Amino acid sequence: MNPARRLVRFIEPMIGIATVLAAWEIASRVSANATLVPPPGVVWDALLAMQGSELPHDIIASLVHLAIGYTTGAALGLLLAIVAGSLPWFAAVIDPFAEFLRPISPIAWIPLAILLFGVGGAVPIFLIFYAALFPIFVGTLDGIRRVDPNLVNAARALGASRTTLALRVVLPAAMPSLFAGARLSLGVAWMALVAGEIVGGDAGIGWRILWYQEFFQMDRVLAAILIVGVLGFSADTLLRMLQRRVLRWQPSITEDAG
Amino acid sequence: MNAQRLGRGARVALPLAVALALCVVWEVAVRVTKSHGLVPAPSGIVAAGWTLIASGIIVDAMSGSLERVLIGFAIGGALGIPVGLAIGSVPALDRMFRPVLDGLRSIAPIAWIPMAILWLGVRGDAALFVVAYGAAFPFIVNASLAARWVDRRLIAAARALGANRWMILRAVLLPGAMPMIFTGARIALAFAWASIVAAELAIGIKIAGQGRSVAGIGQLMVETLYVKRDVDALVFYMLVIGIVSFVIDIGLRRVQRRVLPWSAG
């Protein structure tokens, strides 16, 4: 790529960002009301003012919720899928339960989670756990079932033990569909986290949005909303990088659909 | 892996038996510990469901929520499909606007709720904003993929056969893009349904105990949680929400197969 072309490639995304910022600025001028539509500059100042005080604390709280809930949910989903993949009777029992619970979105669990755990960090953690569990279970099990039987037989013929077979053949082959499930679920998981913090949390970026609303500091509300976007974007990017790294051996990692 | 497959009978009977056994154990455990009211019980859930259906409460709330979902979904599609087709067919537009759209997509729609309430009020339009925002992005993503993936050879063939721009759009581009857009619609509607519940919960928390009329299933759940404290009804609402998601998914797959028989998914 020649330098001029590279410059154009660099400028192009800026045009999109500039368009949105301009539209935002115009909207705030037209409404002429810094509460209704806080201007970009004011929100930027709010962001700078927040970074020294509550913001790091809130971001860490949300990330802790996400990390605990997602890893426990993913680990359990993975474990159940591996067991179900090797024990047909277990699969027959758990499959209908997964199919039954899967359509019930984590959001629908919020009131019951509040009732069971009380308002606090356990609510968002539980929601993320639940949001990660089923897509990863279903995705992994689906992947396991589609493993090329020739691979399994070849490994057996070469004397692979059950554990080796599961960890070195079946699981890697199930990885693409596991990641597909994980990435599709991340959108709902992220919304469940924010909603859980808004409705039933006592810390985190979602909770803070509501806190600022109570004081009618709409510039800070908007700044916190932008932080939600940045965090969600980072989580997706991280998962995509992990996917690319784990699935290096796959010829083409398809672009995201959804 | 499936060397010892289960028979068809066992595959139906086994989970049913386990589910039934679990319900019985659950019911007995609740009765023995006398904790009904704090935790839900199967018999209570059935009773609560019966009362809610008979009184029409759930029907009113559901029709309110579903109406907003459909309107929000339609707005999301009306905004998302043209944007998606535009960035999918013009690479320069894609490079300009995809980063900013990805950023906006990453904002969980529910996070907008304070601004939405400020702009549109708590009466239902705020929830509508959240739903439309959430529904727009699956449409954008899938419409852009659809536009990019339409087979160029088909277009070339149509052009070689003398088709003009309008005919290519109508006979090649649209049918080719439809299946992918429809898949986007399915994702969007499922996401819209999750979003409406989240939005109504958040709005319900804001107005709980103020004696305002209940507008949707989310507000009803908040009222049930904080005012009536009825665990059984909460579980029943969850089941209803799950059933609606299930019907949306299965129903739209059926429609897709019927209306767009040439699509694989």
PDB file of N, CA and C in Angstrom, chain A residues 9 12-13 15-16 20 35-36 85 88-89 92-93 96-97 100 103-104 107-112 114-115 119 188 190-191 194-195 198-199 209 213-214 216 218 221-222 225 228-229 232-233 255-258, chain B residues 1 4 6 14-15 18-19 22 95-97 99-100 102 105-112 114-115 118-119 141-142 145 148 191 194-195 197-198 201 205-206 221 225-226 229 231 234 238-239 241-242 245:
ATOM      1  N   ARG A   9      -6.977   5.415   3.993  1.00  0.00           N
ATOM      2  CA  ARG A   9      -7.503   4.358   4.860  1.00  0.00           C
ATOM      3  C   ARG A   9      -7.601   4.822   6.323  1.00  0.00           C
ATOM      4  N   GLU A  12     -10.585   7.620   6.494  1.00  0.00           N
ATOM      5  CA  GLU A  12     -11.962   7.184   6.261  1.00  0.00           C
ATOM      6  C   GLU A  12     -12.784   6.943   7.537  1.00  0.00           C
ATOM      7  N   PRO A  13     -12.261   6.151   8.493  1.00  0.00           N
ATOM      8  CA  PRO A  13     -13.077   5.946   9.708  1.00  0.00           C
ATOM      9  C   PRO A  13     -13.339   7.243  10.456  1.00  0.00           C
ATOM     10  N   ILE A  15     -14.036  10.050   9.162  1.00  0.00           N
ATOM     11  CA  ILE A  15     -15.191  10.722   8.556  1.00  0.00           C
ATOM     12  C   ILE A  15     -16.473  10.245   9.231  1.00  0.00           C
ATOM     13  N   GLY A  16     -16.574   8.918   9.461  1.00  0.00           N
ATOM     14  CA  GLY A  16     -17.750   8.379  10.133  1.00  0.00           C
ATOM     15  C   GLY A  16     -17.909   8.944  11.529  1.00  0.00           C
ATOM     16  N   VAL A  20     -20.929  11.543  13.091  1.00  0.00           N
ATOM     17  CA  VAL A  20     -21.745  11.323  14.278  1.00  0.00           C
ATOM     18  C   VAL A  20     -21.570  12.471  15.272  1.00  0.00           C
ATOM     19  N   THR A  35     -29.243  19.633  29.312  1.00  0.00           N
ATOM     20  CA  THR A  35     -29.695  18.436  30.014  1.00  0.00           C
ATOM     21  C   THR A  35     -30.290  17.438  29.032  1.00  0.00           C
ATOM     22  N   LEU A  36     -31.089  17.974  28.115  1.00  0.00           N
ATOM     23  CA  LEU A  36     -31.763  17.115  27.138  1.00  0.00           C
ATOM     24  C   LEU A  36     -30.747  16.452  26.204  1.00  0.00           C
ATOM     25  N   GLY A  85     -21.432 -35.397  25.637  1.00  0.00           N
ATOM     26  CA  GLY A  85     -20.899 -35.943  24.397  1.00  0.00           C
ATOM     27  C   GLY A  85     -20.443 -37.380  24.537  1.00  0.00           C
ATOM     28  N   PRO A  88     -24.452 -40.963  26.339  1.00  0.00           N
ATOM     29  CA  PRO A  88     -25.726 -40.695  25.636  1.00  0.00           C
ATOM     30  C   PRO A  88     -26.913 -40.509  26.584  1.00  0.00           C
ATOM     31  N   TRP A  89     -26.979 -41.263  27.672  1.00  0.00           N
ATOM     32  CA  TRP A  89     -28.148 -41.118  28.554  1.00  0.00           C
ATOM     33  C   TRP A  89     -28.136 -39.746  29.219  1.00  0.00           C
ATOM     34  N   ALA A  92     -29.395 -37.318  26.744  1.00  0.00           N
ATOM     35  CA  ALA A  92     -30.849 -37.438  26.568  1.00  0.00           C
ATOM     36  C   ALA A  92     -31.593 -36.715  27.679  1.00  0.00           C
ATOM     37  N   VAL A  93     -31.016 -36.706  28.889  1.00  0.00           N
ATOM     38  CA  VAL A  93     -31.683 -36.047  30.010  1.00  0.00           C
ATOM     39  C   VAL A  93     -31.495 -34.538  29.943  1.00  0.00           C
ATOM     40  N   PRO A  96     -33.196 -31.800  26.675  1.00  0.00           N
ATOM     41  CA  PRO A  96     -34.496 -31.119  26.772  1.00  0.00           C
ATOM     42  C   PRO A  96     -34.484 -29.971  27.775  1.00  0.00           C
ATOM     43  N   PHE A  97     -33.711 -30.126  28.863  1.00  0.00           N
ATOM     44  CA  PHE A  97     -33.640 -29.039  29.841  1.00  0.00           C
ATOM     45  C   PHE A  97     -32.972 -27.820  29.235  1.00  0.00           C
ATOM     46  N   PHE A 100     -35.292 -26.245  26.920  1.00  0.00           N
ATOM     47  CA  PHE A 100     -36.372 -25.587  27.653  1.00  0.00           C
ATOM     48  C   PHE A 100     -35.901 -24.249  28.239  1.00  0.00           C
ATOM     49  N   PRO A 103     -34.516 -20.620  25.660  1.00  0.00           N
ATOM     50  CA  PRO A 103     -35.292 -19.448  25.209  1.00  0.00           C
ATOM     51  C   PRO A 103     -35.583 -18.440  26.314  1.00  0.00           C
ATOM     52  N   ILE A 104     -35.468 -18.849  27.579  1.00  0.00           N
ATOM     53  CA  ILE A 104     -35.707 -17.903  28.665  1.00  0.00           C
ATOM     54  C   ILE A 104     -34.465 -17.041  28.798  1.00  0.00           C
ATOM     55  N   ILE A 107     -32.345 -11.902  30.884  1.00  0.00           N
ATOM     56  CA  ILE A 107     -33.083 -10.724  31.336  1.00  0.00           C
ATOM     57  C   ILE A 107     -34.311 -11.140  32.160  1.00  0.00           C
ATOM     58  N   ALA A 108     -34.990 -12.216  31.702  1.00  0.00           N
ATOM     59  CA  ALA A 108     -36.217 -12.648  32.381  1.00  0.00           C
ATOM     60  C   ALA A 108     -35.926 -13.149  33.796  1.00  0.00           C
ATOM     61  N   TRP A 109     -34.678 -13.497  34.050  1.00  0.00           N
ATOM     62  CA  TRP A 109     -34.305 -14.001  35.378  1.00  0.00           C
ATOM     63  C   TRP A 109     -34.073 -12.870  36.383  1.00  0.00           C
ATOM     64  N   ILE A 110     -33.986 -11.633  35.916  1.00  0.00           N
ATOM     65  CA  ILE A 110     -33.570 -10.539  36.805  1.00  0.00           C
ATOM     66  C   ILE A 110     -34.425 -10.463  38.077  1.00  0.00           C
ATOM     67  N   PRO A 111     -35.773 -10.416  37.949  1.00  0.00           N
ATOM     68  CA  PRO A 111     -36.559 -10.283  39.194  1.00  0.00           C
ATOM     69  C   PRO A 111     -36.346 -11.447  40.157  1.00  0.00           C
ATOM     70  N   LEU A 112     -36.321 -12.669  39.606  1.00  0.00           N
ATOM     71  CA  LEU A 112     -36.136 -13.827  40.477  1.00  0.00           C
ATOM     72  C   LEU A 112     -34.733 -13.802  41.108  1.00  0.00           C
ATOM     73  N   ILE A 114     -33.053 -11.164  41.853  1.00  0.00           N
ATOM     74  CA  ILE A 114     -33.087 -10.167  42.927  1.00  0.00           C
ATOM     75  C   ILE A 114     -33.714 -10.785  44.173  1.00  0.00           C
ATOM     76  N   LEU A 115     -34.791 -11.545  43.945  1.00  0.00           N
ATOM     77  CA  LEU A 115     -35.485 -12.161  45.067  1.00  0.00           C
ATOM     78  C   LEU A 115     -34.595 -13.188  45.764  1.00  0.00           C
ATOM     79  N   VAL A 119     -30.478  -7.471  46.229  1.00  0.00           N
ATOM     80  CA  VAL A 119     -29.803  -6.495  45.383  1.00  0.00           C
ATOM     81  C   VAL A 119     -28.318  -6.516  45.704  1.00  0.00           C
ATOM     82  N   VAL A 188     -26.174 -10.540  24.180  1.00  0.00           N
ATOM     83  CA  VAL A 188     -27.205 -10.674  25.206  1.00  0.00           C
ATOM     84  C   VAL A 188     -26.566 -10.686  26.596  1.00  0.00           C
ATOM     85  N   TRP A 190     -23.892  -9.166  27.541  1.00  0.00           N
ATOM     86  CA  TRP A 190     -23.487  -7.806  27.877  1.00  0.00           C
ATOM     87  C   TRP A 190     -24.706  -6.979  28.298  1.00  0.00           C
ATOM     88  N   MET A 191     -25.819  -7.177  27.582  1.00  0.00           N
ATOM     89  CA  MET A 191     -27.023  -6.446  27.960  1.00  0.00           C
ATOM     90  C   MET A 191     -27.540  -6.932  29.318  1.00  0.00           C
ATOM     91  N   VAL A 194     -25.505  -5.209  32.039  1.00  0.00           N
ATOM     92  CA  VAL A 194     -25.879  -3.807  32.262  1.00  0.00           C
ATOM     93  C   VAL A 194     -27.273  -3.725  32.896  1.00  0.00           C
ATOM     94  N   ALA A 195     -28.211  -4.516  32.362  1.00  0.00           N
ATOM     95  CA  ALA A 195     -29.579  -4.490  32.900  1.00  0.00           C
ATOM     96  C   ALA A 195     -29.584  -4.968  34.351  1.00  0.00           C
ATOM     97  N   ILE A 198     -28.310  -2.231  36.471  1.00  0.00           N
ATOM     98  CA  ILE A 198     -29.265  -1.122  36.558  1.00  0.00           C
ATOM     99  C   ILE A 198     -30.405  -1.480  37.511  1.00  0.00           C
ATOM    100  N   VAL A 199     -30.959  -2.678  37.321  1.00  0.00           N
ATOM    101  CA  VAL A 199     -32.170  -3.028  38.061  1.00  0.00           C
ATOM    102  C   VAL A 199     -31.851  -3.595  39.436  1.00  0.00           C
ATOM    103  N   ILE A 209     -24.903   4.458  35.937  1.00  0.00           N
ATOM    104  CA  ILE A 209     -25.767   5.215  35.012  1.00  0.00           C
ATOM    105  C   ILE A 209     -27.027   5.678  35.743  1.00  0.00           C
ATOM    106  N   GLN A 213     -28.423   9.422  36.970  1.00  0.00           N
ATOM    107  CA  GLN A 213     -29.752   9.860  36.575  1.00  0.00           C
ATOM    108  C   GLN A 213     -30.508  10.412  37.780  1.00  0.00           C
ATOM    109  N   GLU A 214     -30.305   9.772  38.943  1.00  0.00           N
ATOM    110  CA  GLU A 214     -30.975  10.243  40.156  1.00  0.00           C
ATOM    111  C   GLU A 214     -30.617  11.699  40.439  1.00  0.00           C
ATOM    112  N   PHE A 216     -29.712  13.739  38.109  1.00  0.00           N
ATOM    113  CA  PHE A 216     -29.983  14.446  36.863  1.00  0.00           C
ATOM    114  C   PHE A 216     -28.725  15.012  36.220  1.00  0.00           C
ATOM    115  N   MET A 218     -27.055  14.532  33.376  1.00  0.00           N
ATOM    116  CA  MET A 218     -27.177  13.811  32.118  1.00  0.00           C
ATOM    117  C   MET A 218     -25.869  13.768  31.346  1.00  0.00           C
ATOM    118  N   VAL A 221     -24.349  10.772  32.697  1.00  0.00           N
ATOM    119  CA  VAL A 221     -25.087   9.592  32.212  1.00  0.00           C
ATOM    120  C   VAL A 221     -24.585   9.213  30.818  1.00  0.00           C
ATOM    121  N   LEU A 222     -24.514  10.224  29.954  1.00  0.00           N
ATOM    122  CA  LEU A 222     -24.091   9.962  28.577  1.00  0.00           C
ATOM    123  C   LEU A 222     -22.643   9.473  28.530  1.00  0.00           C
ATOM    124  N   ILE A 225     -22.697   5.916  29.415  1.00  0.00           N
ATOM    125  CA  ILE A 225     -23.219   5.110  28.302  1.00  0.00           C
ATOM    126  C   ILE A 225     -22.098   4.829  27.289  1.00  0.00           C
ATOM    127  N   VAL A 228     -19.929   2.136  28.504  1.00  0.00           N
ATOM    128  CA  VAL A 228     -20.550   0.823  28.258  1.00  0.00           C
ATOM    129  C   VAL A 228     -20.193   0.341  26.857  1.00  0.00           C
ATOM    130  N   GLY A 229     -20.259   1.273  25.878  1.00  0.00           N
ATOM    131  CA  GLY A 229     -19.903   0.913  24.510  1.00  0.00           C
ATOM    132  C   GLY A 229     -18.449   0.488  24.383  1.00  0.00           C
ATOM    133  N   GLY A 232     -17.999  -2.952  25.987  1.00  0.00           N
ATOM    134  CA  GLY A 232     -18.606  -3.997  25.167  1.00  0.00           C
ATOM    135  C   GLY A 232     -17.767  -4.270  23.932  1.00  0.00           C
ATOM    136  N   PHE A 233     -17.267  -3.192  23.317  1.00  0.00           N
ATOM    137  CA  PHE A 233     -16.428  -3.333  22.136  1.00  0.00           C
ATOM    138  C   PHE A 233     -15.142  -4.085  22.484  1.00  0.00           C
ATOM    139  N   GLU A 255     -16.503 -14.209   8.931  1.00  0.00           N
ATOM    140  CA  GLU A 255     -16.836 -12.942   9.568  1.00  0.00           C
ATOM    141  C   GLU A 255     -18.091 -13.082  10.404  1.00  0.00           C
ATOM    142  N   ASP A 256     -18.208 -12.190  11.351  1.00  0.00           N
ATOM    143  CA  ASP A 256     -19.331 -12.310  12.271  1.00  0.00           C
ATOM    144  C   ASP A 256     -20.657 -12.078  11.569  1.00  0.00           C
ATOM    145  N   ALA A 257     -21.592 -12.967  11.836  1.00  0.00           N
ATOM    146  CA  ALA A 257     -22.961 -12.797  11.350  1.00  0.00           C
ATOM    147  C   ALA A 257     -23.854 -12.630  12.559  1.00  0.00           C
ATOM    148  N   GLY A 258     -24.149 -11.434  12.933  1.00  0.00           N
ATOM    149  CA  GLY A 258     -25.017 -11.240  14.094  1.00  0.00           C
ATOM    150  C   GLY A 258     -24.305 -10.579  15.113  1.00  0.00           C
TER     151      GLY A 258
ATOM    152  N   MET B   1     -18.736 -41.127  18.283  1.00  0.00           N
ATOM    153  CA  MET B   1     -18.954 -40.885  19.707  1.00  0.00           C
ATOM    154  C   MET B   1     -20.234 -41.602  20.165  1.00  0.00           C
ATOM    155  N   GLN B   4     -23.261 -46.230  21.421  1.00  0.00           N
ATOM    156  CA  GLN B   4     -24.435 -46.876  22.001  1.00  0.00           C
ATOM    157  C   GLN B   4     -25.597 -45.867  22.050  1.00  0.00           C
ATOM    158  N   LEU B   6     -29.333 -44.287  22.121  1.00  0.00           N
ATOM    159  CA  LEU B   6     -30.554 -44.649  22.844  1.00  0.00           C
ATOM    160  C   LEU B   6     -31.707 -44.798  21.864  1.00  0.00           C
ATOM    161  N   LEU B  14     -37.094 -40.819  29.113  1.00  0.00           N
ATOM    162  CA  LEU B  14     -36.084 -40.535  30.137  1.00  0.00           C
ATOM    163  C   LEU B  14     -36.139 -39.085  30.631  1.00  0.00           C
ATOM    164  N   PRO B  15     -36.066 -38.097  29.724  1.00  0.00           N
ATOM    165  CA  PRO B  15     -36.140 -36.722  30.210  1.00  0.00           C
ATOM    166  C   PRO B  15     -37.473 -36.401  30.872  1.00  0.00           C
ATOM    167  N   VAL B  18     -37.350 -37.764  34.351  1.00  0.00           N
ATOM    168  CA  VAL B  18     -36.470 -36.959  35.203  1.00  0.00           C
ATOM    169  C   VAL B  18     -37.143 -35.638  35.562  1.00  0.00           C
ATOM    170  N   ALA B  19     -37.801 -35.015  34.571  1.00  0.00           N
ATOM    171  CA  ALA B  19     -38.461 -33.736  34.823  1.00  0.00           C
ATOM    172  C   ALA B  19     -39.573 -33.897  35.855  1.00  0.00           C
ATOM    173  N   LEU B  22     -38.117 -34.465  39.262  1.00  0.00           N
ATOM    174  CA  LEU B  22     -37.588 -33.211  39.802  1.00  0.00           C
ATOM    175  C   LEU B  22     -38.717 -32.350  40.360  1.00  0.00           C
ATOM    176  N   ARG B  95     -15.876   1.334   4.974  1.00  0.00           N
ATOM    177  CA  ARG B  95     -14.666   1.719   5.710  1.00  0.00           C
ATOM    178  C   ARG B  95     -14.909   2.967   6.552  1.00  0.00           C
ATOM    179  N   MET B  96     -15.791   3.859   6.075  1.00  0.00           N
ATOM    180  CA  MET B  96     -16.058   5.090   6.826  1.00  0.00           C
ATOM    181  C   MET B  96     -16.913   4.828   8.059  1.00  0.00           C
ATOM    182  N   PHE B  97     -17.986   4.034   7.877  1.00  0.00           N
ATOM    183  CA  PHE B  97     -18.990   4.001   8.940  1.00  0.00           C
ATOM    184  C   PHE B  97     -18.979   2.733   9.789  1.00  0.00           C
ATOM    185  N   PRO B  99     -16.568   1.353  11.669  1.00  0.00           N
ATOM    186  CA  PRO B  99     -16.030   1.501  13.035  1.00  0.00           C
ATOM    187  C   PRO B  99     -17.005   2.187  13.978  1.00  0.00           C
ATOM    188  N   VAL B 100     -17.635   3.263  13.504  1.00  0.00           N
ATOM    189  CA  VAL B 100     -18.523   4.012  14.389  1.00  0.00           C
ATOM    190  C   VAL B 100     -19.793   3.193  14.671  1.00  0.00           C
ATOM    191  N   ASP B 102     -19.873  -0.125  14.752  1.00  0.00           N
ATOM    192  CA  ASP B 102     -19.454  -1.163  15.704  1.00  0.00           C
ATOM    193  C   ASP B 102     -19.432  -0.605  17.124  1.00  0.00           C
ATOM    194  N   ARG B 105     -22.977  -0.242  18.271  1.00  0.00           N
ATOM    195  CA  ARG B 105     -23.560  -1.562  18.491  1.00  0.00           C
ATOM    196  C   ARG B 105     -23.147  -2.110  19.855  1.00  0.00           C
ATOM    197  N   SER B 106     -21.934  -1.727  20.305  1.00  0.00           N
ATOM    198  CA  SER B 106     -21.424  -2.274  21.559  1.00  0.00           C
ATOM    199  C   SER B 106     -22.090  -1.661  22.782  1.00  0.00           C
ATOM    200  N   ILE B 107     -22.810  -0.551  22.570  1.00  0.00           N
ATOM    201  CA  ILE B 107     -23.537   0.026  23.705  1.00  0.00           C
ATOM    202  C   ILE B 107     -24.778  -0.822  23.920  1.00  0.00           C
ATOM    203  N   ALA B 108     -24.839  -1.525  25.053  1.00  0.00           N
ATOM    204  CA  ALA B 108     -26.024  -2.327  25.340  1.00  0.00           C
ATOM    205  C   ALA B 108     -27.237  -1.406  25.283  1.00  0.00           C
ATOM    206  N   PRO B 109     -28.250  -1.754  24.482  1.00  0.00           N
ATOM    207  CA  PRO B 109     -29.383  -0.832  24.294  1.00  0.00           C
ATOM    208  C   PRO B 109     -29.991  -0.358  25.612  1.00  0.00           C
ATOM    209  N   ILE B 110     -29.988  -1.230  26.592  1.00  0.00           N
ATOM    210  CA  ILE B 110     -30.608  -0.887  27.868  1.00  0.00           C
ATOM    211  C   ILE B 110     -29.893   0.283  28.548  1.00  0.00           C
ATOM    212  N   ALA B 111     -28.604   0.486  28.225  1.00  0.00           N
ATOM    213  CA  ALA B 111     -27.866   1.585  28.845  1.00  0.00           C
ATOM    214  C   ALA B 111     -28.462   2.939  28.467  1.00  0.00           C
ATOM    215  N   TRP B 112     -29.173   2.998  27.336  1.00  0.00           N
ATOM    216  CA  TRP B 112     -29.760   4.264  26.886  1.00  0.00           C
ATOM    217  C   TRP B 112     -30.993   4.653  27.685  1.00  0.00           C
ATOM    218  N   PRO B 114     -31.907   5.892  30.590  1.00  0.00           N
ATOM    219  CA  PRO B 114     -32.144   7.222  31.187  1.00  0.00           C
ATOM    220  C   PRO B 114     -32.377   8.298  30.134  1.00  0.00           C
ATOM    221  N   MET B 115     -31.572   8.260  29.053  1.00  0.00           N
ATOM    222  CA  MET B 115     -31.753   9.256  27.995  1.00  0.00           C
ATOM    223  C   MET B 115     -33.109   9.055  27.315  1.00  0.00           C
ATOM    224  N   LEU B 118     -35.830  10.431  29.348  1.00  0.00           N
ATOM    225  CA  LEU B 118     -35.787  11.892  29.281  1.00  0.00           C
ATOM    226  C   LEU B 118     -36.402  12.387  27.976  1.00  0.00           C
ATOM    227  N   TRP B 119     -36.068  11.713  26.873  1.00  0.00           N
ATOM    228  CA  TRP B 119     -36.534  12.181  25.564  1.00  0.00           C
ATOM    229  C   TRP B 119     -37.987  11.820  25.303  1.00  0.00           C
ATOM    230  N   VAL B 141     -25.953  -5.552  10.261  1.00  0.00           N
ATOM    231  CA  VAL B 141     -24.890  -6.542  10.060  1.00  0.00           C
ATOM    232  C   VAL B 141     -25.279  -7.519   8.954  1.00  0.00           C
ATOM    233  N   ASN B 142     -26.492  -8.055   9.035  1.00  0.00           N
ATOM    234  CA  ASN B 142     -26.860  -9.087   8.069  1.00  0.00           C
ATOM    235  C   ASN B 142     -27.155  -8.523   6.688  1.00  0.00           C
ATOM    236  N   LEU B 145     -23.789  -8.010   5.087  1.00  0.00           N
ATOM    237  CA  LEU B 145     -23.235  -9.294   4.629  1.00  0.00           C
ATOM    238  C   LEU B 145     -23.963  -9.765   3.375  1.00  0.00           C
ATOM    239  N   ARG B 148     -22.864  -7.987   0.360  1.00  0.00           N
ATOM    240  CA  ARG B 148     -21.502  -8.314  -0.048  1.00  0.00           C
ATOM    241  C   ARG B 148     -21.429  -9.710  -0.660  1.00  0.00           C
ATOM    242  N   PHE B 191     -33.707 -10.449  19.829  1.00  0.00           N
ATOM    243  CA  PHE B 191     -33.006  -9.452  20.631  1.00  0.00           C
ATOM    244  C   PHE B 191     -33.980  -8.364  21.081  1.00  0.00           C
ATOM    245  N   ALA B 194     -35.877  -9.598  24.103  1.00  0.00           N
ATOM    246  CA  ALA B 194     -35.074  -9.504  25.330  1.00  0.00           C
ATOM    247  C   ALA B 194     -34.951  -8.041  25.767  1.00  0.00           C
ATOM    248  N   SER B 195     -34.796  -7.147  24.775  1.00  0.00           N
ATOM    249  CA  SER B 195     -34.615  -5.729  25.097  1.00  0.00           C
ATOM    250  C   SER B 195     -35.859  -5.129  25.737  1.00  0.00           C
ATOM    251  N   VAL B 197     -38.105  -6.539  27.550  1.00  0.00           N
ATOM    252  CA  VAL B 197     -38.241  -6.962  28.942  1.00  0.00           C
ATOM    253  C   VAL B 197     -37.261  -6.183  29.817  1.00  0.00           C
ATOM    254  N   ALA B 198     -36.019  -6.046  29.337  1.00  0.00           N
ATOM    255  CA  ALA B 198     -35.022  -5.288  30.101  1.00  0.00           C
ATOM    256  C   ALA B 198     -35.464  -3.845  30.293  1.00  0.00           C
ATOM    257  N   LEU B 201     -38.357  -3.566  32.702  1.00  0.00           N
ATOM    258  CA  LEU B 201     -37.892  -3.764  34.080  1.00  0.00           C
ATOM    259  C   LEU B 201     -37.270  -2.481  34.621  1.00  0.00           C
ATOM    260  N   ILE B 205     -38.708  -0.217  37.657  1.00  0.00           N
ATOM    261  CA  ILE B 205     -37.987   0.135  38.876  1.00  0.00           C
ATOM    262  C   ILE B 205     -38.141   1.621  39.177  1.00  0.00           C
ATOM    263  N   LYS B 206     -38.115   2.438  38.096  1.00  0.00           N
ATOM    264  CA  LYS B 206     -38.222   3.887  38.275  1.00  0.00           C
ATOM    265  C   LYS B 206     -39.585   4.311  38.819  1.00  0.00           C
ATOM    266  N   MET B 221     -43.627  -7.508  36.228  1.00  0.00           N
ATOM    267  CA  MET B 221     -42.690  -8.291  37.026  1.00  0.00           C
ATOM    268  C   MET B 221     -42.147  -7.483  38.193  1.00  0.00           C
ATOM    269  N   LEU B 225     -42.594  -8.266  42.055  1.00  0.00           N
ATOM    270  CA  LEU B 225     -41.426  -8.456  42.920  1.00  0.00           C
ATOM    271  C   LEU B 225     -41.493  -7.562  44.151  1.00  0.00           C
ATOM    272  N   TYR B 226     -41.779  -6.283  43.957  1.00  0.00           N
ATOM    273  CA  TYR B 226     -41.640  -5.335  45.065  1.00  0.00           C
ATOM    274  C   TYR B 226     -42.939  -5.027  45.788  1.00  0.00           C
ATOM    275  N   ARG B 229     -44.878  -9.317  45.963  1.00  0.00           N
ATOM    276  CA  ARG B 229     -43.952 -10.340  46.474  1.00  0.00           C
ATOM    277  C   ARG B 229     -44.461 -11.757  46.197  1.00  0.00           C
ATOM    278  N   VAL B 231     -43.663 -14.996  44.389  1.00  0.00           N
ATOM    279  CA  VAL B 231     -42.599 -15.728  43.683  1.00  0.00           C
ATOM    280  C   VAL B 231     -43.156 -16.586  42.560  1.00  0.00           C
ATOM    281  N   LEU B 234     -43.804 -14.731  39.469  1.00  0.00           N
ATOM    282  CA  LEU B 234     -42.557 -14.356  38.789  1.00  0.00           C
ATOM    283  C   LEU B 234     -42.075 -15.484  37.892  1.00  0.00           C
ATOM    284  N   MET B 238     -41.641 -15.688  33.792  1.00  0.00           N
ATOM    285  CA  MET B 238     -40.421 -16.140  33.106  1.00  0.00           C
ATOM    286  C   MET B 238     -40.752 -17.184  32.045  1.00  0.00           C
ATOM    287  N   LEU B 239     -41.627 -18.114  32.412  1.00  0.00           N
ATOM    288  CA  LEU B 239     -42.001 -19.162  31.460  1.00  0.00           C
ATOM    289  C   LEU B 239     -42.674 -18.548  30.238  1.00  0.00           C
ATOM    290  N   ILE B 241     -42.258 -15.541  29.050  1.00  0.00           N
ATOM    291  CA  ILE B 241     -41.223 -14.877  28.247  1.00  0.00           C
ATOM    292  C   ILE B 241     -40.465 -15.900  27.413  1.00  0.00           C
ATOM    293  N   GLY B 242     -40.155 -17.043  28.036  1.00  0.00           N
ATOM    294  CA  GLY B 242     -39.452 -18.097  27.309  1.00  0.00           C
ATOM    295  C   GLY B 242     -40.279 -18.653  26.174  1.00  0.00           C
ATOM    296  N   SER B 245     -40.176 -16.284  23.243  1.00  0.00           N
ATOM    297  CA  SER B 245     -38.907 -16.382  22.507  1.00  0.00           C
ATOM    298  C   SER B 245     -38.900 -17.611  21.623  1.00  0.00           C
TER     299      SER B 245
END
